[in-house]
Short mmCIF file of C-alpha atoms and ligand atoms in Angstrom, two decimals:
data_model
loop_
_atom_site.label_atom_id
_atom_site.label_comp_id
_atom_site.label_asym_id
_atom_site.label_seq_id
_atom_site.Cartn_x
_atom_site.Cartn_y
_atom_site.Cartn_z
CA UNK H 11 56.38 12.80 12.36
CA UNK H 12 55.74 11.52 8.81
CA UNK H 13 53.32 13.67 6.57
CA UNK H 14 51.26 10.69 6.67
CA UNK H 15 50.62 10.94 10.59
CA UNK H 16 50.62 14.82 10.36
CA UNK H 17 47.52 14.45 8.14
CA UNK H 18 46.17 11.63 9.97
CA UNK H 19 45.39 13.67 12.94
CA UNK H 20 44.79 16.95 11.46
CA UNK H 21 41.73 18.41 9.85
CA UNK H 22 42.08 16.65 6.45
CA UNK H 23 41.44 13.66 8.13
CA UNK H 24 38.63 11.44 6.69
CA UNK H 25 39.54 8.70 8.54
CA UNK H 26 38.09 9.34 12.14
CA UNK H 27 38.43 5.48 12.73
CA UNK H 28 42.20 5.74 12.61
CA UNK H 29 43.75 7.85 15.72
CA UNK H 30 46.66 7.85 18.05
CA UNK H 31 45.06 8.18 21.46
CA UNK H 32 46.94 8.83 24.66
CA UNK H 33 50.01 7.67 22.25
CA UNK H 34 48.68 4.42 21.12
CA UNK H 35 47.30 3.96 17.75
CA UNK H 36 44.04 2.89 17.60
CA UNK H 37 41.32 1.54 14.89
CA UNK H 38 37.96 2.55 15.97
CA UNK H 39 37.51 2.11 19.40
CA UNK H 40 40.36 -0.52 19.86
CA UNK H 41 44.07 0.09 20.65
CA UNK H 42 45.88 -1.84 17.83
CA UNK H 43 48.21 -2.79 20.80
CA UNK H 44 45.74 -4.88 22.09
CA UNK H 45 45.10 -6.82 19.30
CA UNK H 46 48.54 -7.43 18.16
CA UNK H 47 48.73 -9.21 22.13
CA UNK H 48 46.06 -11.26 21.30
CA UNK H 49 46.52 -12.47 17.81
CA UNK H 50 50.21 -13.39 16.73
CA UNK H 51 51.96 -10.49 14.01
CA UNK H 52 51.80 -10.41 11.44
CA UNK H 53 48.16 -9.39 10.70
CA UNK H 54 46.03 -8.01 8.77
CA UNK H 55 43.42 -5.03 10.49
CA UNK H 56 40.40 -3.84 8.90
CA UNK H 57 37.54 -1.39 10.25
CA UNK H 58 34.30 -2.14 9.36
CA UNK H 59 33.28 1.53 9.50
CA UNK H 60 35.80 2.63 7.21
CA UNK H 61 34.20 0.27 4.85
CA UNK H 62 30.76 1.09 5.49
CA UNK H 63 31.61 4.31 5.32
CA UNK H 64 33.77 4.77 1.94
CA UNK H 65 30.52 2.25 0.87
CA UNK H 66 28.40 5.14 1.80
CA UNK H 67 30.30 8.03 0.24
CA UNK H 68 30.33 6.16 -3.15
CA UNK H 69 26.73 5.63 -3.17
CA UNK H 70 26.08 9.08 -2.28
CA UNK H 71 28.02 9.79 -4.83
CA UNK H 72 26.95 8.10 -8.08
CA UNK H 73 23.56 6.69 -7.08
CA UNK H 74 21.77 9.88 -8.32
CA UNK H 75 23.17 8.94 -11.67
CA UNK H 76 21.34 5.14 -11.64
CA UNK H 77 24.65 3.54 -11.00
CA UNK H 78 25.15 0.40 -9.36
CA UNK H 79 28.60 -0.31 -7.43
CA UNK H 80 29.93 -4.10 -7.84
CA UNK H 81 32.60 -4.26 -5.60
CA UNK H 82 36.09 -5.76 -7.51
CA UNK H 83 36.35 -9.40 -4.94
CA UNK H 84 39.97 -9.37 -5.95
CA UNK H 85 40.88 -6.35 -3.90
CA UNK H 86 39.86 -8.01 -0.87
CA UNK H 87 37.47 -11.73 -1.19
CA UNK H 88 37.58 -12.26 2.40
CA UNK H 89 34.34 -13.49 3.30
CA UNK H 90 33.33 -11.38 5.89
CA UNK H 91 34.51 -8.37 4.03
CA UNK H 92 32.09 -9.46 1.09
CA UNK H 93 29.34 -9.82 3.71
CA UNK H 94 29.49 -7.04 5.28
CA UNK H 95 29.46 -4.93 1.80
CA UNK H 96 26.61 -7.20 0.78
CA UNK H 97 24.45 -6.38 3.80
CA UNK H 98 25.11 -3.08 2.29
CA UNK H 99 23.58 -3.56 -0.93
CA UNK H 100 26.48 -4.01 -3.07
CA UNK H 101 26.57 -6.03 -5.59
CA UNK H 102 30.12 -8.64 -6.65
CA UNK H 103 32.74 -8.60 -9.56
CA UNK H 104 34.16 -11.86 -9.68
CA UNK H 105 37.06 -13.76 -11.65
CA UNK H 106 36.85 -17.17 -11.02
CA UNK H 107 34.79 -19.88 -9.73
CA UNK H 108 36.91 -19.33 -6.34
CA UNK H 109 35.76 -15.65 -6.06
CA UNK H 110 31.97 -16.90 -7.20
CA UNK H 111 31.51 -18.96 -4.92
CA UNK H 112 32.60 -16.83 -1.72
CA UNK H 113 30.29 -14.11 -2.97
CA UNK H 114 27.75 -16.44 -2.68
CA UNK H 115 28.95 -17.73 0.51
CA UNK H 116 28.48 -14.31 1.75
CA UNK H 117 24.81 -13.63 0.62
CA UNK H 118 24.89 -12.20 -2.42
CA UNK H 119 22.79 -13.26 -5.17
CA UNK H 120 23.77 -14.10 -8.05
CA UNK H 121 21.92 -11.47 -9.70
CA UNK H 122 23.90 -9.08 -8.73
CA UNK H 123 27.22 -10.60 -9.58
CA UNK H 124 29.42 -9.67 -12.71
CA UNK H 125 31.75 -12.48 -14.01
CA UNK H 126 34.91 -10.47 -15.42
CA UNK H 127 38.26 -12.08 -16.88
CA UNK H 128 40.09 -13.19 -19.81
CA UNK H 129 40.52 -16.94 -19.07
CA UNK H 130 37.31 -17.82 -17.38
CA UNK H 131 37.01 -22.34 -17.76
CA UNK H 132 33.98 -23.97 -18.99
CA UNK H 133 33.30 -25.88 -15.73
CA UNK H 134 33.37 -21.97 -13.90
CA UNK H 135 31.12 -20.77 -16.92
CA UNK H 136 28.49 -23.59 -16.08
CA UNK H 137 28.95 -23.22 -12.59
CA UNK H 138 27.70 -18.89 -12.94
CA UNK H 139 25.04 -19.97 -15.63
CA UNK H 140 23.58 -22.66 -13.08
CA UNK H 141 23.57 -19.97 -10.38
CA UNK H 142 22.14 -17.25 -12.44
CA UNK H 143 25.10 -15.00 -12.80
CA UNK H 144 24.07 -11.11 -13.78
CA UNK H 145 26.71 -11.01 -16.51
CA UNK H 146 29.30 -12.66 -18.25
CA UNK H 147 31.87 -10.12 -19.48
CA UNK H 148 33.46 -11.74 -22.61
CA UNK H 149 36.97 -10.73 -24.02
CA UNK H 150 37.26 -12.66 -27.03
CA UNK H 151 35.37 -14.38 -30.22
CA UNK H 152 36.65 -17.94 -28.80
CA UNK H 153 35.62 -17.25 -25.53
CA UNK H 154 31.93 -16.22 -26.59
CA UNK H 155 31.71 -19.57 -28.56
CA UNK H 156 32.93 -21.41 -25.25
CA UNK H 157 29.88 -19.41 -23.92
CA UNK H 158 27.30 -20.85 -26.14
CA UNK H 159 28.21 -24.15 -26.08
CA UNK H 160 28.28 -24.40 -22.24
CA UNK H 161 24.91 -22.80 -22.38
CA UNK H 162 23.55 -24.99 -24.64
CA UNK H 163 24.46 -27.79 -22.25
CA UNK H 164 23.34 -26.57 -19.11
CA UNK H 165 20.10 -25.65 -21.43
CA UNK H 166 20.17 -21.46 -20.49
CA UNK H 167 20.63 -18.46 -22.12
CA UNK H 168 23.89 -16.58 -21.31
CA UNK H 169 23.90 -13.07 -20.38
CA UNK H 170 26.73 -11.42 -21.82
CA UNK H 171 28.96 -8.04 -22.20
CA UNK H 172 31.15 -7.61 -24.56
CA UNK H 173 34.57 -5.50 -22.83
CA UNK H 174 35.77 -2.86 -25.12
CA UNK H 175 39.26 -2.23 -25.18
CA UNK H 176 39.43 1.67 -26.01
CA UNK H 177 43.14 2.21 -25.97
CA UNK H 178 43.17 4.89 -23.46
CA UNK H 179 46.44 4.85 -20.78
CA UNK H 180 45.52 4.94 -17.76
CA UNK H 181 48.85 6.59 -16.75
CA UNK H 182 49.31 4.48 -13.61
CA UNK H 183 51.49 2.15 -13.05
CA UNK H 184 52.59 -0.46 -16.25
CA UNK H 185 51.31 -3.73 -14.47
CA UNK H 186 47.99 -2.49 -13.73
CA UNK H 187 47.44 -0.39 -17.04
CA UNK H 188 44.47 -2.84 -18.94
CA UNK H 189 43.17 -0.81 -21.94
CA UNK H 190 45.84 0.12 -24.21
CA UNK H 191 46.45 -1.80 -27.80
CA UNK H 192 48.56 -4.46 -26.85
CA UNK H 193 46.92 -5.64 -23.34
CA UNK H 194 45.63 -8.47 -23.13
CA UNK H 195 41.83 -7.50 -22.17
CA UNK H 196 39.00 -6.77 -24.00
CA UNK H 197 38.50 -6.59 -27.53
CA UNK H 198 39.56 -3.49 -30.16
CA UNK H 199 36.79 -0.86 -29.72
CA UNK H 200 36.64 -1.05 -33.49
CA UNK H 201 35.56 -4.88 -33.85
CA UNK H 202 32.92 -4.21 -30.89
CA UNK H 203 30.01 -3.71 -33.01
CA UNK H 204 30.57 -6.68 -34.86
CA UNK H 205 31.28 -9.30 -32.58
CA UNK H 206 28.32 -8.05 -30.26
CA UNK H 207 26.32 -8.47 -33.87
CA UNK H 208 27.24 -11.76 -33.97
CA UNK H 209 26.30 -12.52 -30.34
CA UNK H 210 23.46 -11.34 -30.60
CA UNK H 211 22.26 -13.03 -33.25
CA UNK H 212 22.87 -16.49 -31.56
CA UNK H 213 20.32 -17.85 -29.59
CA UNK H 214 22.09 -19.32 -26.80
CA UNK H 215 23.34 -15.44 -25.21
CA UNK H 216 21.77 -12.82 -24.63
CA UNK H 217 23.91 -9.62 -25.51
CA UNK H 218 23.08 -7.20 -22.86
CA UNK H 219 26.05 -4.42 -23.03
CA UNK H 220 29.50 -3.49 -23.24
CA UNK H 221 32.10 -3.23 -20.58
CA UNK H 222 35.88 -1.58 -19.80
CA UNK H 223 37.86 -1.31 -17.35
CA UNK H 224 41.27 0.80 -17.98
CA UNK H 225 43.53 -0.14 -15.08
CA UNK H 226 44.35 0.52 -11.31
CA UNK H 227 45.14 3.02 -9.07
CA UNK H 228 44.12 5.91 -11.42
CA UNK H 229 44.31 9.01 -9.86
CA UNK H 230 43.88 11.69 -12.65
CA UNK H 231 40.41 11.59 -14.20
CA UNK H 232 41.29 12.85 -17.46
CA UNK H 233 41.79 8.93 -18.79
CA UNK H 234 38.04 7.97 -17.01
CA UNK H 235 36.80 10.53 -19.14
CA UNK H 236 38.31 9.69 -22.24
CA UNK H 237 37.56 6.08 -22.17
CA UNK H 238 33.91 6.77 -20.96
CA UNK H 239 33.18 8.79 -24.06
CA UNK H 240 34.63 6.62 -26.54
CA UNK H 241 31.94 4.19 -24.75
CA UNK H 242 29.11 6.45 -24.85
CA UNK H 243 30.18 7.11 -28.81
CA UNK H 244 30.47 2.90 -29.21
CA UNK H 245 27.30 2.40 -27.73
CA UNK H 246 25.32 5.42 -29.81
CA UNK H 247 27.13 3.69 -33.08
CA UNK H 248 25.97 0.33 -31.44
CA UNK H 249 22.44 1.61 -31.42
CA UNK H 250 22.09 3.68 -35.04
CA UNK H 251 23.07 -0.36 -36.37
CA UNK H 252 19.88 -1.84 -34.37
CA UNK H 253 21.99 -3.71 -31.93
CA UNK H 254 19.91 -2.96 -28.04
CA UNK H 255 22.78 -1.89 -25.41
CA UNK H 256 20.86 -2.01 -22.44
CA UNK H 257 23.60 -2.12 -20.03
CA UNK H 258 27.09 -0.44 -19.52
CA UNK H 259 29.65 -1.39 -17.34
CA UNK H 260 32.64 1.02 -16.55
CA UNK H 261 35.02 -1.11 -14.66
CA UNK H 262 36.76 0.06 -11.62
CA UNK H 263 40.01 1.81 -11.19
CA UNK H 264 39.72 4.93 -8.97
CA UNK H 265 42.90 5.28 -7.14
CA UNK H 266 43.20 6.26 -3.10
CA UNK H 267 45.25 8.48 -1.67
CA UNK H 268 48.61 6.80 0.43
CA UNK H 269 50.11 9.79 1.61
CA UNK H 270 48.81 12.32 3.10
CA UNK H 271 47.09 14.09 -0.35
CA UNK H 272 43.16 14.33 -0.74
CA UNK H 273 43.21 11.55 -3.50
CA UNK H 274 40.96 11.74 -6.33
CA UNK H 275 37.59 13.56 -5.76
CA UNK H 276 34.60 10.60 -6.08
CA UNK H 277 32.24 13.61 -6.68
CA UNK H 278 33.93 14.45 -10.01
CA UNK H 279 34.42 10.96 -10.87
CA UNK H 280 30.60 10.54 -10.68
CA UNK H 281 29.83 13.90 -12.47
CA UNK H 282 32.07 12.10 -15.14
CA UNK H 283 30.09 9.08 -15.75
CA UNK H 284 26.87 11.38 -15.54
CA UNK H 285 28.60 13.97 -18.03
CA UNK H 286 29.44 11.20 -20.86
CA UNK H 287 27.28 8.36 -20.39
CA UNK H 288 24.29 9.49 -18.82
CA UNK H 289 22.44 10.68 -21.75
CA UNK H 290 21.97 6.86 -22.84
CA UNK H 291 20.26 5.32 -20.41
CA UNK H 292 22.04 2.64 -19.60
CA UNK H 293 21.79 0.75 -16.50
CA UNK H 294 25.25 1.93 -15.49
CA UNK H 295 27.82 -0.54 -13.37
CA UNK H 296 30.93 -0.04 -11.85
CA UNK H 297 33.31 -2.09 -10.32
CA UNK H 298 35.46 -0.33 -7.47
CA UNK H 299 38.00 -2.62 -5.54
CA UNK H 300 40.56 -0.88 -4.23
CA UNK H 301 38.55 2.82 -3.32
CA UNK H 302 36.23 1.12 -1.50
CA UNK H 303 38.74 -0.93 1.01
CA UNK H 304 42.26 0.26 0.25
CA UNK H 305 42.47 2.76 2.90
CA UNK H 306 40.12 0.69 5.55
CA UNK H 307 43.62 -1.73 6.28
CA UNK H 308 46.47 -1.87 7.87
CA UNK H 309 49.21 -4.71 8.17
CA UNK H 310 50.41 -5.18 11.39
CA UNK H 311 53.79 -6.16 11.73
CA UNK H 312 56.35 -6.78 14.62
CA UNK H 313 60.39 -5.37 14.17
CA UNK H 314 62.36 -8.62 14.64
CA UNK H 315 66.01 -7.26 14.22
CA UNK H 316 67.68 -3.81 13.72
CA UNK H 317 70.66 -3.71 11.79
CA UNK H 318 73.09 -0.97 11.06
CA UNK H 319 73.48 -0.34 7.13
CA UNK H 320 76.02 2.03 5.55
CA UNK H 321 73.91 4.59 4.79
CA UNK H 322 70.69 3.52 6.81
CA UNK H 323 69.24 1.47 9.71
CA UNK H 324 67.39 -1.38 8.52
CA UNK H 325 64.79 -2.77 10.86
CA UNK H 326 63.92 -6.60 10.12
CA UNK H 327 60.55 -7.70 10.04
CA UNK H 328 58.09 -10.22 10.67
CA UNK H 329 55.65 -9.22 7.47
CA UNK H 330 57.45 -10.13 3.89
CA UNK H 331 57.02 -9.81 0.58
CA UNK H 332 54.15 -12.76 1.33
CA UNK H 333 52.07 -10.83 3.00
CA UNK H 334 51.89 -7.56 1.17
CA UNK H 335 53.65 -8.01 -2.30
CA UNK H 336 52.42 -4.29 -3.69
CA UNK H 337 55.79 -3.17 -3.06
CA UNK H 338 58.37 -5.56 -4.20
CA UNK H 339 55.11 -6.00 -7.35
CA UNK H 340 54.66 -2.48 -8.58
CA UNK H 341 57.02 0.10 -6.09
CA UNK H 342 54.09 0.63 -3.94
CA UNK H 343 54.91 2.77 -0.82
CA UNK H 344 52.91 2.05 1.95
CA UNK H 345 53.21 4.79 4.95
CA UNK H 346 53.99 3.04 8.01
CA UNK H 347 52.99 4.11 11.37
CA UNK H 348 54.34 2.80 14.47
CA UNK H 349 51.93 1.78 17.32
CA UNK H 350 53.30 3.92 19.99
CA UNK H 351 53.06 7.30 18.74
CA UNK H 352 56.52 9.09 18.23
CA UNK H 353 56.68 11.86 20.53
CA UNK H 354 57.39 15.16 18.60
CA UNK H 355 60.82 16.20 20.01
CA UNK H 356 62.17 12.26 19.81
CA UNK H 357 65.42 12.20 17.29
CA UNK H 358 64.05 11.00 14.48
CA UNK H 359 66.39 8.76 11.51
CA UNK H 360 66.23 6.98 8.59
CA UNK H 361 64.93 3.51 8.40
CA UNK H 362 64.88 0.81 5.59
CA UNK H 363 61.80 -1.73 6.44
CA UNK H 364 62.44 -4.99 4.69
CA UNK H 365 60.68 -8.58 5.63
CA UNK H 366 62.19 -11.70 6.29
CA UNK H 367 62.30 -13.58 2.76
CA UNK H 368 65.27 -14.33 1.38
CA UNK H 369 64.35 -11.87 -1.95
CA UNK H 370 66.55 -9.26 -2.49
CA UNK H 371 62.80 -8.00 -3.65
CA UNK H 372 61.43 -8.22 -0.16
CA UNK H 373 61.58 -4.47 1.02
CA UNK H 374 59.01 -2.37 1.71
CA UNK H 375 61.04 1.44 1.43
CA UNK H 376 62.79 4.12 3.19
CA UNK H 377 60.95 5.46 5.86
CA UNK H 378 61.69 9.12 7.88
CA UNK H 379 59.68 10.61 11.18
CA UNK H 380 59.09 6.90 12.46
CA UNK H 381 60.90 8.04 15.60
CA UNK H 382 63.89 6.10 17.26
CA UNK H 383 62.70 2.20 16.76
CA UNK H 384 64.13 -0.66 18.47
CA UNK H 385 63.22 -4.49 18.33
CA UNK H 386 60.00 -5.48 19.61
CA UNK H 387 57.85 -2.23 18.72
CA UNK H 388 55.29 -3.09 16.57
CA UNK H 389 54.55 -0.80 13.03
CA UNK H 390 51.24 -1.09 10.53
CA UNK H 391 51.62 -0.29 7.08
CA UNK H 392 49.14 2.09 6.32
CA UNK H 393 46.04 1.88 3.22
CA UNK H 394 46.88 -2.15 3.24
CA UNK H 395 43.07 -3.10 2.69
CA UNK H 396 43.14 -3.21 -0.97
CA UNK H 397 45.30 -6.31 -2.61
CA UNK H 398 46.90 -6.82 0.48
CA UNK H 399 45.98 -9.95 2.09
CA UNK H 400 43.94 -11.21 -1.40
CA UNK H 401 47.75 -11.08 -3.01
CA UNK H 402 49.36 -13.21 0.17
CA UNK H 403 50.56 -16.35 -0.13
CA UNK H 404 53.03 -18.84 1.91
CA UNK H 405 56.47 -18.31 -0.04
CA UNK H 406 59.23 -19.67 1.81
CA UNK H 407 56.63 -21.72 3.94
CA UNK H 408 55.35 -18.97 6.00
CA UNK H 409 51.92 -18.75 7.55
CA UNK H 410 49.82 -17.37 5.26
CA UNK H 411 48.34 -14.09 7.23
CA UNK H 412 45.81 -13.77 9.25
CA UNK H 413 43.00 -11.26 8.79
CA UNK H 414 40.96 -8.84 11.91
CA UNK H 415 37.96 -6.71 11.72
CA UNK H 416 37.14 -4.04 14.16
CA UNK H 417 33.45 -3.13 14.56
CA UNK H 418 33.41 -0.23 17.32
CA UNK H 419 34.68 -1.46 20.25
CA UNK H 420 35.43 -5.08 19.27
CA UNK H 421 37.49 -7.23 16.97
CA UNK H 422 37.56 -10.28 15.98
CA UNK H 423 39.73 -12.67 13.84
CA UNK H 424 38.13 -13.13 10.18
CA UNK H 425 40.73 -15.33 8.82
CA UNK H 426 43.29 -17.65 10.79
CA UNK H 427 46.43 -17.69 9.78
CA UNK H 428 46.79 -21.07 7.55
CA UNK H 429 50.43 -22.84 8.99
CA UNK H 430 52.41 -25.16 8.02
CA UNK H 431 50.30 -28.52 9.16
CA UNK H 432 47.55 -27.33 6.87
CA UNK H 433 49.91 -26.76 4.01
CA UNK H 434 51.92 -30.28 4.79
CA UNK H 435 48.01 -32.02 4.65
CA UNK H 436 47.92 -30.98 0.82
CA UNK H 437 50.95 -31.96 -0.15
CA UNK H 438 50.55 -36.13 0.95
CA UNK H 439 51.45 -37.71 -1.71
CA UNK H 440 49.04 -39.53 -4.03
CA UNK H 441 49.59 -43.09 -5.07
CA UNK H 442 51.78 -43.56 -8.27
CA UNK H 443 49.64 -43.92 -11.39
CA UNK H 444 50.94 -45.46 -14.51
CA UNK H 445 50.79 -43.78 -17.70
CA UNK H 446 50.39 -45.76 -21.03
CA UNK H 447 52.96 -45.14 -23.87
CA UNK H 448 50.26 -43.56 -26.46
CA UNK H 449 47.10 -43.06 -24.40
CA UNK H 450 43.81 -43.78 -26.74
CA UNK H 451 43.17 -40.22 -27.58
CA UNK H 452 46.32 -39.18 -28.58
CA UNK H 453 46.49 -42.38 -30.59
CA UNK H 454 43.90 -41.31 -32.94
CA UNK H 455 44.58 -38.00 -33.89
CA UNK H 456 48.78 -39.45 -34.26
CA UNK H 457 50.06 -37.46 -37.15
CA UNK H 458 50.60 -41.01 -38.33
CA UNK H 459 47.18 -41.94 -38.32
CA UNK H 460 45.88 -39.15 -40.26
CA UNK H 461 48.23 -40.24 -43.02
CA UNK H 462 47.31 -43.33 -43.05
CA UNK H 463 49.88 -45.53 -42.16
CA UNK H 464 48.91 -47.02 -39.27
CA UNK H 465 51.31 -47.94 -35.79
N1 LLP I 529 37.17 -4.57 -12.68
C1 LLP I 529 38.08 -5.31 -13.36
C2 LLP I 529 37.67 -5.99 -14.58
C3 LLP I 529 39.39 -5.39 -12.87
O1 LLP I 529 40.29 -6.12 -13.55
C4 LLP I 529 39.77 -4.73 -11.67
C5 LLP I 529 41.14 -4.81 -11.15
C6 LLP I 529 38.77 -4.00 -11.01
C7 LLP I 529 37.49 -3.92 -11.53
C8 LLP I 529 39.04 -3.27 -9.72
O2 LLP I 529 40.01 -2.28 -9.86
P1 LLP I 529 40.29 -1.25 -8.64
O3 LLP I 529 39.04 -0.42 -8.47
O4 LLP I 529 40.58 -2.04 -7.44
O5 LLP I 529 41.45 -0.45 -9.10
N2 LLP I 529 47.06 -5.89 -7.64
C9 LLP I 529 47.10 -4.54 -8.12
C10 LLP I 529 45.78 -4.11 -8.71
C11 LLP I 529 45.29 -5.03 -9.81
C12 LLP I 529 43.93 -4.65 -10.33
C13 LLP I 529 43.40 -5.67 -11.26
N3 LLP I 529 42.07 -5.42 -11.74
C14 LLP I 529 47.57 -3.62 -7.01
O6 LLP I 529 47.84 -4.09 -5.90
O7 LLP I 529 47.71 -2.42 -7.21
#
């Protein structure tokens, strides 16, 4: 048995909704075997307890410091997902019109969304401003000017955050490290207090704060504490120049465990943000994705083929690097376990799990204690919930995956799996259209133009 599925059914267990029973793995009160007979592999599972409850544990958590808890839409935007965490009371980070308007879709007002991202487009800024969007966080001097003049347009004031970036590593993994010097978010702590001067000062925004966010999948606290206190120093500097910081928003980031360990401890994560920033009286934000449904999903995922390598068995199957791209992306090991429950005396031996695209990239790890598999059982790869089915797409024309929630004793399908008709509709080609030489506007800024010579 893996130390994965050791853990899973002994004491450290906080995941009562995942259990073998009688052999069978089960989510909640529903044998995953059942579901994969009803809805095609692969799949995505979720359980809407796990949710609600993870929900609950990071309210109890930080809401006796004030904070508020965004949830990161990225991690997981599918609708019914967003709904039920609205229901709950939690509010939306979004990063694109897209994400905007399926937080909406699902009930949330847009007072208690956050608009995050480097490259947001006018027509997506006018689109939050007309809807009444909590915050814009803004990363750079051309994109607060952008700001302004949309809102000038759409005739409303913009509420904006400026995100710091406070060079502090995150010590995770490279591609999801966001605050040091040379990323591409935020802007320098040092050129904060100027820039948010400047906003401030322009009557079209309304500068209501500053924001970070260091990275992904952070599981020692020591950089959340350093970057928080460089905030709580920014904002106190912020204030002794005049400049009102009414708001503070401290991104997400807090890793989940994948095997087996206790993962970071939420309690001293919240005693954090209470240690460094609490004193200012902020209204305090943050944006969790990944903590809140990373461990609430599995992919489900059928063995196609076994075939005998030299120094392993690999086991073919039906989920690729489409579906769940964390591994082939950033080395992510997902613990698998199989649906039938390997009894504890079976022979157990080594398997390599790769999917069916032709990627060298498209392998999901080594894998011991799995028991003896053969073609036709049926695995799910384990804390899936998080960036899993938000990162799928249909590479190599595959389905793009479906998506189940189970709710006690019932499931249901939350997203269809999108095939090949749909995906042949969009791609009916459009009538030629002609394109002039030297259309008009590029005619009149011609380098030859501005010289005077005319064409
Ligand atoms: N806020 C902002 C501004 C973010 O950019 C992110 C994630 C979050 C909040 C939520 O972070 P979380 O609490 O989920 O760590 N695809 C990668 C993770 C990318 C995270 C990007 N930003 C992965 O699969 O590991």
């Amino acid at each position: 048995m893996t130390k994965h599925a050791e853990t899973m059914n002994g004491h450290a267990n906080d995941r009562k909704w995942l259990a073998y029973r009688a052999g069978s793995l089960h989510v909640e009160n529903v044998c995953l075997a059942t579901i994969a007979d009803a809805v095609p592999t692969p799949f995505y599972c979720y359980s809407a307890d796990a949710i609600r409850s993870a929900y609950g544990r990071l309210t109890t958590a930080v809401s006796p410091f004030g904070v508020s808890i965004c949830f990161a839409v990225k991690a997981n935007s599918n609708i019914s997902v967003l709904r039920l965490l609205g229901e709950l009371g939690c509010g939306m980070d979004i990063v694109s019109g897209g994400e905007l308007e399926r937080a909406l879709a699902a009930g949330v007002p847009a007072s208690k969304i956050i608009f995050s991202g480097v490259g947001k487009t006018r027509d997506e800024i006018a689109r939050a401003l007309e809807v009444g969007i909590h915050q814009l966080n803004v990363e750079s001097p051309a994109e607060i000017a952008a700001i302004a003049e949309v809102a000038r347009r759409v005739g409303k004031r913009a509420p904006i955050a400026i995100r710091v970036n406070p060079d502090v590593d995150a010590k995770t993994h490279a591609k999801i490290t966001t605050a040091t010097k040379e990323s591409k978010f935020g802007i320098a702590i040092g050129d904060v207090a100027d820039l948010y001067a400047e906003a401030a000062a322009m009557p079209e925004l309304e500068a209501l704060g500053v924001a970070v966010h260091i990275g992904s999948q952070i599981q020692n606290m020591a950089p959340f504490r350093r970057a928080f206190t460089a905030m709580a120093e920014l904002v106190t500097a912020m204030r002794k120049r005049g400049l009102v910081v009414p708001r503070l928003d401290l991104g997400g980031g807090i890793g989940i465990a994948v095997d087996g360990g206790a993962g970071p401890d939420i309690a001293e994560y919240a005693g954090i943000i209470a240690e460094t920033v609490g004193q200012l009286g902020c209204d305090v934000t943050v944006e969790p994705g990944r903590w809140l449904v990373g461990r609430a999903g599995l992919l489900v995922t059928e063995l196609l083929y076994m075939k005998d390598m030299p120094n392993s068995i690999m086991g073919i199957l039906d989920a690729g690097m489409n579906d769940l791209m964390r591994p082939a992306l950033y080395d992510a090991l997902h613990p698998v376990l199989p649906l039938r429950e390997p009894r504890a005396d079976e022979q157990t031996r080594t398997y390599s799990l790769v999917g069916p695209i032709c990627e060298s990239s498209d392998k999901f790890g080594t894998y011991e204690g799995l028991g003896r598999l053969s073609a036709g059982d049926v695995l799910a790869f384990d804390c899936a919930g998080a960036y899993g089915a938000s990162m799928a797409s249909t590479y190599n024309s595959r389905d793009l995956v479906a998506e189940v929630l189970v709710d006690g004793n019932r499931f249901r399908t939350i997203r269809h799996r999108q095939g090949i008709a749909e995906m042949l509709k969009l791609e009916k080609a459009g009538d030629w259209r002609l394109s002039s030489p030297m259309g008009k506007e590029a005619a009149e800024t011609a380098p030859g133009k501005a010289l005077g010579r005319g064409w």
